[in-house]
mmCIF file of C-alpha atoms in Angstrom:
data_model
loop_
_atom_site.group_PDB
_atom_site.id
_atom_site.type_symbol
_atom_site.label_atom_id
_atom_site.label_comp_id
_atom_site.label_asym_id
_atom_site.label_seq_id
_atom_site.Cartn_x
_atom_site.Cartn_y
_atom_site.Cartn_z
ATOM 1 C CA UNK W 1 11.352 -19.633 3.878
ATOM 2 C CA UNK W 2 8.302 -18.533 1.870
ATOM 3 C CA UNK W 3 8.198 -14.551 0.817
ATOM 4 C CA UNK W 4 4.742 -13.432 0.270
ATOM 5 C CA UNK W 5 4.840 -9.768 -1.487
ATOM 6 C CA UNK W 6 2.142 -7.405 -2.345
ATOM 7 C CA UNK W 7 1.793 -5.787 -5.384
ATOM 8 C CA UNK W 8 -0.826 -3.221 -6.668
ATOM 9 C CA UNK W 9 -2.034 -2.205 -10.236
ATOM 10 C CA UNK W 10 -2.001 1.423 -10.538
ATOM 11 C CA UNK W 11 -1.862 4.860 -12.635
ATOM 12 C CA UNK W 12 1.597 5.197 -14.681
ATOM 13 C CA UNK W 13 3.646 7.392 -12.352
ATOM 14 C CA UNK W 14 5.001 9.171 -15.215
ATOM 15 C CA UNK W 15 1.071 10.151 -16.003
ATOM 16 C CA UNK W 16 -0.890 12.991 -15.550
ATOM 17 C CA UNK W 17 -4.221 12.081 -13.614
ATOM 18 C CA UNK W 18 -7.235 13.251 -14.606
ATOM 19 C CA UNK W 19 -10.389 13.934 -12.688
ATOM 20 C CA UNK W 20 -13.730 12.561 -14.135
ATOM 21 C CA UNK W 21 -16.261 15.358 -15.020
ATOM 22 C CA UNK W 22 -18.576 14.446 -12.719
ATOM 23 C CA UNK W 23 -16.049 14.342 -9.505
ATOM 24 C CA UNK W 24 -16.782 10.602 -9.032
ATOM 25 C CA UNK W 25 -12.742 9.772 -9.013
ATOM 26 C CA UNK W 26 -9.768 9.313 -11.612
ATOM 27 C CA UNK W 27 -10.029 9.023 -15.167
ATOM 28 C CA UNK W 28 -8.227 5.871 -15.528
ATOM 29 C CA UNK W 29 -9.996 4.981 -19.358
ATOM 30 C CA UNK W 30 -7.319 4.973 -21.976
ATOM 31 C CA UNK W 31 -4.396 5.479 -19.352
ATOM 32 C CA UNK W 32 -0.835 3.145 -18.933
ATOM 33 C CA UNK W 33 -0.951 1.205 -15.800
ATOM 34 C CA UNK W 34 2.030 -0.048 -14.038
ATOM 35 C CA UNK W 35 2.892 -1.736 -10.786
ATOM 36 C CA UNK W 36 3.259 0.338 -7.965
ATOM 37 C CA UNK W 37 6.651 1.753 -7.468
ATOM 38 C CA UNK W 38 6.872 0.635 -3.923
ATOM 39 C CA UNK W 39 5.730 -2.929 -4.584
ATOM 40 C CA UNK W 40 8.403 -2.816 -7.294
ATOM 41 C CA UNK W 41 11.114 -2.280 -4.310
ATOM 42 C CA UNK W 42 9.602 -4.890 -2.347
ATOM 43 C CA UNK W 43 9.955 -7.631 -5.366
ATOM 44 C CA UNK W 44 13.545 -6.858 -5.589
ATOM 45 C CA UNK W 45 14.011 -7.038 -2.222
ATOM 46 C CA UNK W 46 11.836 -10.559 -1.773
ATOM 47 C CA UNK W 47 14.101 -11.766 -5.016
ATOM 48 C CA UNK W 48 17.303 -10.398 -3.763
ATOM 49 C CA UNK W 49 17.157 -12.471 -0.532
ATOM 50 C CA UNK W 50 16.106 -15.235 -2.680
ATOM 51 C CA UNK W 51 19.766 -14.533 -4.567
ATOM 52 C CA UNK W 52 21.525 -14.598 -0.963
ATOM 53 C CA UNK W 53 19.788 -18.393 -0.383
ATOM 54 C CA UNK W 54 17.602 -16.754 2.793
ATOM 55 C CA UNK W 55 14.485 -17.210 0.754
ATOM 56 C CA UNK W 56 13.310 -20.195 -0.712
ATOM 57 C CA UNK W 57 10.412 -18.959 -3.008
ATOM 58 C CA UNK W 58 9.044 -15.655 -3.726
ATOM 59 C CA UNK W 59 4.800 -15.163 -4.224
ATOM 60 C CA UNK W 60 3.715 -12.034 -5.742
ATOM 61 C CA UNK W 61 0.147 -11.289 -5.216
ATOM 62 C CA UNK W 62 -2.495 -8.665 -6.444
ATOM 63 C CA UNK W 63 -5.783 -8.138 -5.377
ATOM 64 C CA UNK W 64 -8.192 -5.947 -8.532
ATOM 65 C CA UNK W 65 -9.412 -6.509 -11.752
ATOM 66 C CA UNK W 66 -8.351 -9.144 -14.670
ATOM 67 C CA UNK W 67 -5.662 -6.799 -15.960
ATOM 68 C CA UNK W 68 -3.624 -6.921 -12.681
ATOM 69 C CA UNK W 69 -2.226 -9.926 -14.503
ATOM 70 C CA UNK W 70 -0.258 -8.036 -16.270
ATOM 71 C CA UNK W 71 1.541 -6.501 -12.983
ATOM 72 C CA UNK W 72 2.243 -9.960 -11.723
ATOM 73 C CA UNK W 73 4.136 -10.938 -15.126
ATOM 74 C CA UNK W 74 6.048 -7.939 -14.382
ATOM 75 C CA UNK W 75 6.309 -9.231 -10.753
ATOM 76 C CA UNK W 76 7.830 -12.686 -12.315
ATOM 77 C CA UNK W 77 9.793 -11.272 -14.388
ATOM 78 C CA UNK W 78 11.838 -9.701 -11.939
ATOM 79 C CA UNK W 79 12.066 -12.592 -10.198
ATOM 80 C CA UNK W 80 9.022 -13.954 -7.939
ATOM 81 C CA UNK W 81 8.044 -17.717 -8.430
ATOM 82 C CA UNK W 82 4.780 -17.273 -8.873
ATOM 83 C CA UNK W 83 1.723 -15.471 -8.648
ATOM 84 C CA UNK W 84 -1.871 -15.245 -7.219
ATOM 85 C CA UNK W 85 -4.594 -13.037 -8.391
ATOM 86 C CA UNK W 86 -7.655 -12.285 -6.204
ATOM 87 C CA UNK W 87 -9.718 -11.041 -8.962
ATOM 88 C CA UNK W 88 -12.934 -8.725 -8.186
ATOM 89 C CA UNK W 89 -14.103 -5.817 -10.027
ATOM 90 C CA UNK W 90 -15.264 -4.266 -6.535
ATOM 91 C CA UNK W 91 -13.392 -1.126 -5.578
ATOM 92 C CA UNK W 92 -10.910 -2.184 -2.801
ATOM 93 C CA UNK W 93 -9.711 -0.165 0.028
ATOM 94 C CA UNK W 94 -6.838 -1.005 2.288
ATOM 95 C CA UNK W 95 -9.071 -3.153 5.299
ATOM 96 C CA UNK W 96 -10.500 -5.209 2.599
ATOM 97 C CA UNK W 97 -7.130 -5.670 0.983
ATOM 98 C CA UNK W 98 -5.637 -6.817 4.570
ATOM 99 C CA UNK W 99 -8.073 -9.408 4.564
ATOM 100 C CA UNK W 100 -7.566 -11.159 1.566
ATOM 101 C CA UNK W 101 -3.638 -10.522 2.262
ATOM 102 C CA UNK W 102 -4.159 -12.118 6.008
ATOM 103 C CA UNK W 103 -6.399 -15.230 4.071
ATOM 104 C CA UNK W 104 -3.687 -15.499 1.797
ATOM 105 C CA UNK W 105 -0.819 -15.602 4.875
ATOM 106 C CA UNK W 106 -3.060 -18.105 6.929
ATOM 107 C CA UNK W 107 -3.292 -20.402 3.208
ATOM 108 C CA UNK W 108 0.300 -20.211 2.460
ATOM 109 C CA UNK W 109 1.982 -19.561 6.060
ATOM 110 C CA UNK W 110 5.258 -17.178 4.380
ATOM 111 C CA UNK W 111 8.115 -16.621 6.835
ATOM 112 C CA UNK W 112 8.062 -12.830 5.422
ATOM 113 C CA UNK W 113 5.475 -10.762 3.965
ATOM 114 C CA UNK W 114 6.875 -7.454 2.079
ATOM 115 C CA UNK W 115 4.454 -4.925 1.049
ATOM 116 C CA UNK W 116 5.251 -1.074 -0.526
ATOM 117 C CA UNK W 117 4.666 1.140 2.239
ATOM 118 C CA UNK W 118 1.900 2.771 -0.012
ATOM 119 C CA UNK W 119 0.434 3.191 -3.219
ATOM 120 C CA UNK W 120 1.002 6.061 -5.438
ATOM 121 C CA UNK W 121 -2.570 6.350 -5.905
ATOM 122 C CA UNK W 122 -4.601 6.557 -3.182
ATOM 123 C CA UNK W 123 -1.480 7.101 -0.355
ATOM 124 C CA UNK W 124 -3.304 5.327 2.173
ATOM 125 C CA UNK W 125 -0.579 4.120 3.989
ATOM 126 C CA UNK W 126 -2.472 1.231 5.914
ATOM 127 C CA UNK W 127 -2.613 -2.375 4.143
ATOM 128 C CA UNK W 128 0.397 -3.083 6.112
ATOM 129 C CA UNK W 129 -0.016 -1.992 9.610
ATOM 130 C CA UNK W 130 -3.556 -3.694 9.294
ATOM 131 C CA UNK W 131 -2.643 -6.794 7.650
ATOM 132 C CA UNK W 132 -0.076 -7.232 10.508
ATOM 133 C CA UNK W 133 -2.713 -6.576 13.103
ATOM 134 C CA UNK W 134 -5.207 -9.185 11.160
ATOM 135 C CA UNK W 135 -2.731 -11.316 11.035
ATOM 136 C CA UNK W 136 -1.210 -11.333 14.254
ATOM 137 C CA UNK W 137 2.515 -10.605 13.089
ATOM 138 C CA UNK W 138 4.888 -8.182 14.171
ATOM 139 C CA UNK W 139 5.767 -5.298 11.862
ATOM 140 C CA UNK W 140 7.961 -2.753 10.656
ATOM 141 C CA UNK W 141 7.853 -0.214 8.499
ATOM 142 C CA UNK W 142 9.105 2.230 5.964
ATOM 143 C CA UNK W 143 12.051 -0.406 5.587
ATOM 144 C CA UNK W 144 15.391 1.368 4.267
ATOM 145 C CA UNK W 145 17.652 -1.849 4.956
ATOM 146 C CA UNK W 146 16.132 -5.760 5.868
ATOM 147 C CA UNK W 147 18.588 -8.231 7.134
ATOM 148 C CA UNK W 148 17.116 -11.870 7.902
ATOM 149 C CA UNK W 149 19.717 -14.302 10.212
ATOM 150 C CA UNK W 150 17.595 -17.038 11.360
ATOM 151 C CA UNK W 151 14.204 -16.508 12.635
ATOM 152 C CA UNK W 152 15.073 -13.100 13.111
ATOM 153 C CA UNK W 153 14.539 -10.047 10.553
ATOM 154 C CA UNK W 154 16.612 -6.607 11.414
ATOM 155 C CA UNK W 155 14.818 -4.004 9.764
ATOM 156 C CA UNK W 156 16.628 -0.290 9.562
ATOM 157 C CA UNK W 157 13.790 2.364 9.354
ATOM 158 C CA UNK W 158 14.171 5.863 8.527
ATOM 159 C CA UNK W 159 12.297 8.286 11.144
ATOM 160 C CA UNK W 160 12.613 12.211 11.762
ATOM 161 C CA UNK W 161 15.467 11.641 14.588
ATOM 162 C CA UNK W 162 17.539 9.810 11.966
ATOM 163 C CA UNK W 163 17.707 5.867 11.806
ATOM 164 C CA UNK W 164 15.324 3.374 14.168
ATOM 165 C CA UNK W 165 16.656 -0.470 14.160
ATOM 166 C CA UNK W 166 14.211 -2.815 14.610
ATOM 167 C CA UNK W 167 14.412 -6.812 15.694
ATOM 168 C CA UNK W 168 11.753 -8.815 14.801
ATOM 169 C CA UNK W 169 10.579 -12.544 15.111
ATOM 170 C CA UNK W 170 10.123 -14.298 11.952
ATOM 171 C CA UNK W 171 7.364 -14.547 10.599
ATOM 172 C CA UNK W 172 6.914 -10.929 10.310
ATOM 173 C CA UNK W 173 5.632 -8.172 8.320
ATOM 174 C CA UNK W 174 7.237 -5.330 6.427
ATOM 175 C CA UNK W 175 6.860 -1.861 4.655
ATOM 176 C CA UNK W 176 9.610 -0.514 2.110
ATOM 177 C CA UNK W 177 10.089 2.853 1.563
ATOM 178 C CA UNK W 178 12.092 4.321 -1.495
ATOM 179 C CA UNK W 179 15.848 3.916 -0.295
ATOM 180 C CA UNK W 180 15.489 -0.068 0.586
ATOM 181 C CA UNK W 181 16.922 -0.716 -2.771
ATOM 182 C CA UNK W 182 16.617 -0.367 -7.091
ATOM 183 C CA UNK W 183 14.578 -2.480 -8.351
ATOM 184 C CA UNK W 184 16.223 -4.182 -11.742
ATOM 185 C CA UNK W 185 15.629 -3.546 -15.429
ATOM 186 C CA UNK W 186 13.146 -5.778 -16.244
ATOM 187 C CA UNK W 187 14.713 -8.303 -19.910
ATOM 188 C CA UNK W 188 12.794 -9.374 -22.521
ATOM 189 C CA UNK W 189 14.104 -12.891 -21.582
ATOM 190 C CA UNK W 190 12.694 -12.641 -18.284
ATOM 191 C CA UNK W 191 9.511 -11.106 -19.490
ATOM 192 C CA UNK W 192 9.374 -14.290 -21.894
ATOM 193 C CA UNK W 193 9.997 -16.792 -18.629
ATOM 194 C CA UNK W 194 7.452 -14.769 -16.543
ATOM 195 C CA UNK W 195 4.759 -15.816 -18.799
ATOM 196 C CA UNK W 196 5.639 -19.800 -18.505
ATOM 197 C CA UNK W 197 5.430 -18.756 -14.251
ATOM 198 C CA UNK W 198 2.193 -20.462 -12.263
ATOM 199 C CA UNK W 199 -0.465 -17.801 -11.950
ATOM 200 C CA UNK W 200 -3.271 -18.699 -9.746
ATOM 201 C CA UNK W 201 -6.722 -16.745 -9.561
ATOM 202 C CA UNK W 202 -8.925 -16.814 -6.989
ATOM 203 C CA UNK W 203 -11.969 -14.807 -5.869
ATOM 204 C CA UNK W 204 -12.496 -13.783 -2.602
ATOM 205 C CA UNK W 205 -15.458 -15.686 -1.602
ATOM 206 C CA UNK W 206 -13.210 -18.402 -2.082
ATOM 207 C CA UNK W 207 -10.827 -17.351 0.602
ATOM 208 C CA UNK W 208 -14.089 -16.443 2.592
ATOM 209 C CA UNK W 209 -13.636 -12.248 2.552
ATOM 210 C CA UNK W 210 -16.143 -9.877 2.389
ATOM 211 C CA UNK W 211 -14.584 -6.899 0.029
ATOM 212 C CA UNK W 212 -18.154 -4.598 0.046
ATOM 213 C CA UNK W 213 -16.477 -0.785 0.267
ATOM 214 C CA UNK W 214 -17.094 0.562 4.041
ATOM 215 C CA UNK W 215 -16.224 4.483 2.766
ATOM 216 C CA UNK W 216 -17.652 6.504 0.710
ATOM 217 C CA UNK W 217 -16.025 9.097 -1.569
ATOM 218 C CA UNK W 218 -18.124 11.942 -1.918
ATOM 219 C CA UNK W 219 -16.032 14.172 -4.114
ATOM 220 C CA UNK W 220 -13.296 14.184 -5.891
ATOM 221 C CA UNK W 221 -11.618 17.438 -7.396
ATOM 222 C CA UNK W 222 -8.429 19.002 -8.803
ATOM 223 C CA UNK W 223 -6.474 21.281 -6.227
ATOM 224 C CA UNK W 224 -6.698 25.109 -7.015
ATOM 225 C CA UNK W 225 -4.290 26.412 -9.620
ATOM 226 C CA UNK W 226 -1.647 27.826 -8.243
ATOM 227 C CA UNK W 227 -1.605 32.082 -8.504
ATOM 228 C CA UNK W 228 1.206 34.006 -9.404
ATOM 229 C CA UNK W 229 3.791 35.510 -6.666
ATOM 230 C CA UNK W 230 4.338 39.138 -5.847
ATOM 231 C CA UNK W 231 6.917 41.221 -4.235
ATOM 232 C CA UNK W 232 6.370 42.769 -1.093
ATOM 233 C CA UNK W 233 8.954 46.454 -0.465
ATOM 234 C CA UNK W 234 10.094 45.164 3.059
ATOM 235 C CA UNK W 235 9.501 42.732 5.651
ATOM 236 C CA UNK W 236 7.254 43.965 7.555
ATOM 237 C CA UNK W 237 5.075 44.108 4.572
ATOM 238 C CA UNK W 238 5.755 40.347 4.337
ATOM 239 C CA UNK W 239 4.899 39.572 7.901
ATOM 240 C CA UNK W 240 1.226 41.688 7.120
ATOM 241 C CA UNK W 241 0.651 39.508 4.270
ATOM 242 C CA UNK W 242 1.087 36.195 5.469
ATOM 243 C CA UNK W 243 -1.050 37.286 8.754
ATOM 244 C CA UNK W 244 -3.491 39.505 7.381
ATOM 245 C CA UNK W 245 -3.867 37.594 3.524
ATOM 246 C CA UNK W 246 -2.599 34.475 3.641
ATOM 247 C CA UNK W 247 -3.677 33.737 7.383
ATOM 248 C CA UNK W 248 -0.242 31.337 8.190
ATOM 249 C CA UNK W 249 0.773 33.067 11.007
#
C-alpha cells in the first residue's frame, strides 16, 4: 500500500509574524521556514506504519515555491521514500491545493492519503475535507489514533463528547490532529540519505490544474493590543461592566 502525505512550507512556529506595512499579508522576507507541524505528525505516522510492514512506500508532497524543497528533505529524512514538488509561485489556497492533491491521488492511486488537519498559517482547515470530496474518498478527521487491518482504516477522533471511532474503506483520506503521535528527531545521517531520495517536480499545468486565487484578501492587520485589567469593589459592579462596557452579556 502506497501512503501519499501532504506537507506544507510555512512560518517557523517558534516565530513572531509580522504584518507588512501596507496590510497586504505576512512579512515572510528574512524569516525561518519549517514544515508544518501537523504535516510533521502525519510523516511519522505514514513512516511508522511503514515500520509495522502495513505500508509499502511513503510519498511526501508539497505544493509552493522552489524552497519547499527543503521541507520535503525534511519529509525524507524522517522517513518518506520520496518526494514530489508541484512548484508555482502563485499564491495557493486550500481548493486549488485539493486539486493538485486529487491529480496527484488519480496519478499515483495511494491506499492512504494523510494530511495535517491544518496549517499553522492560514488555519484553513479545508484541503482535506475537499480533497476527499474531489477525490471521491471517504474521510476522517482530526485523527488521534489510525489503525489499518486490511482494506480497512479505524480512525479514533477526538470530538467535544469525548472519543468518535470511525471505520473506513481503504483507500481513504485522513486529518491528524496534535495527539496522533511525536514526530522523531530528525539525524544528520538521515538528513544526509534524504538528499540521495527521488524528488520529482512538476507544475501544475502538467497535472492539468488551474491554481488562479478565487479570494481575495483585502486586509490584513495585527489584533488590538491588549489593555490593562482593573478591579471592580463587588460583583454587581462586575456584572455592570461586562453588560454595560464590555457588551458580553
Amino acid at each position: 500500500m502506497k501512503v501519499l502525505v501532504a506537507v506544507k512550507r510555512v512560518v517557523d512556529f517558534n516565530v513572531k509574524v509580522r504584518v507588512r506595512s501596507d496590510n497586504t499579508g505576512v512579512d515572510i522576507a528574512n524569516v525561518k521556514m519549517s514544515a508544518n507541524p501537523f504535516c510533521e505528525i502525519a510523516v511519522e505516522e505514514a513512516v511508522r506504519l511503514k515500520e509495522k510492514g502495513l505500508a509499502t512506500e511513503v510519498i511526501a508532497v508539497s505544493c509552493g515555491v522552489q524552497q519547499c524543497q527543503e521541507t520535503l528533505r525534511t519529509a525524507m529524512a524522517i522517513g518518506a521514500d520520496r518526494a514530489i514538488l508541484v512548484e508555482t509561485n502563485e499564491e495557493l489556497q486550500p481548493l486549488a491545493v485539493a486539486k493538485l492533491l486529487a491529480a496527484l491521488v488519480a496519478k499515483e492511486q495511494p491506499g492512504l492519503v494523510i494530511l495535517g488537519k491544518q496549517a499553522i498559517d492560514d488555519d484553513a482547515n479545508q484541503t482535506g475535507q475537499m480533497l476527499a470530496a474531489l477525490a471521491e474518498l471517504p474521510q476522517a478527521t482530526f485523527a488521534s489514533k489510525v489503525e489499518v487491518a486490511g482494506d480497512k482504516v479505524q480512525v479514533t477522533r477526538e470530538i467535544d463528547g469525548g472519543l468518535e471511532t470511525l471505520s473506513l474503506s481503504l483507500p481513504a483520506v485522513v486529518t491528524t490532529d496534535l495527539r496522533l503521535n511525536e514526530p522523531r528527531y530528525v539525524t544528520l545521517p538521515n538528513i544526509m540519505k534524504a538528499k540521495k531520495k527521488p524528488l520529482e517536480t512538476v507544475k501544475p499545468e502538467d497535472l492539468g490544474v488551474d491554481v488562479t486565487p478565487r479570494l481575495k484578501t483585502l486586509k490584513v492587520s495585527e489584533p488590538p493590543k491588549r489593555g490593562a485589567g482593573i478591579k471592580v469593589p463587588d460583583v454587581a459592579t462586575l456584572v455592570d461592566k461586562l453588560r454595560n462596557e464590555a457588551k458580553v452579556i
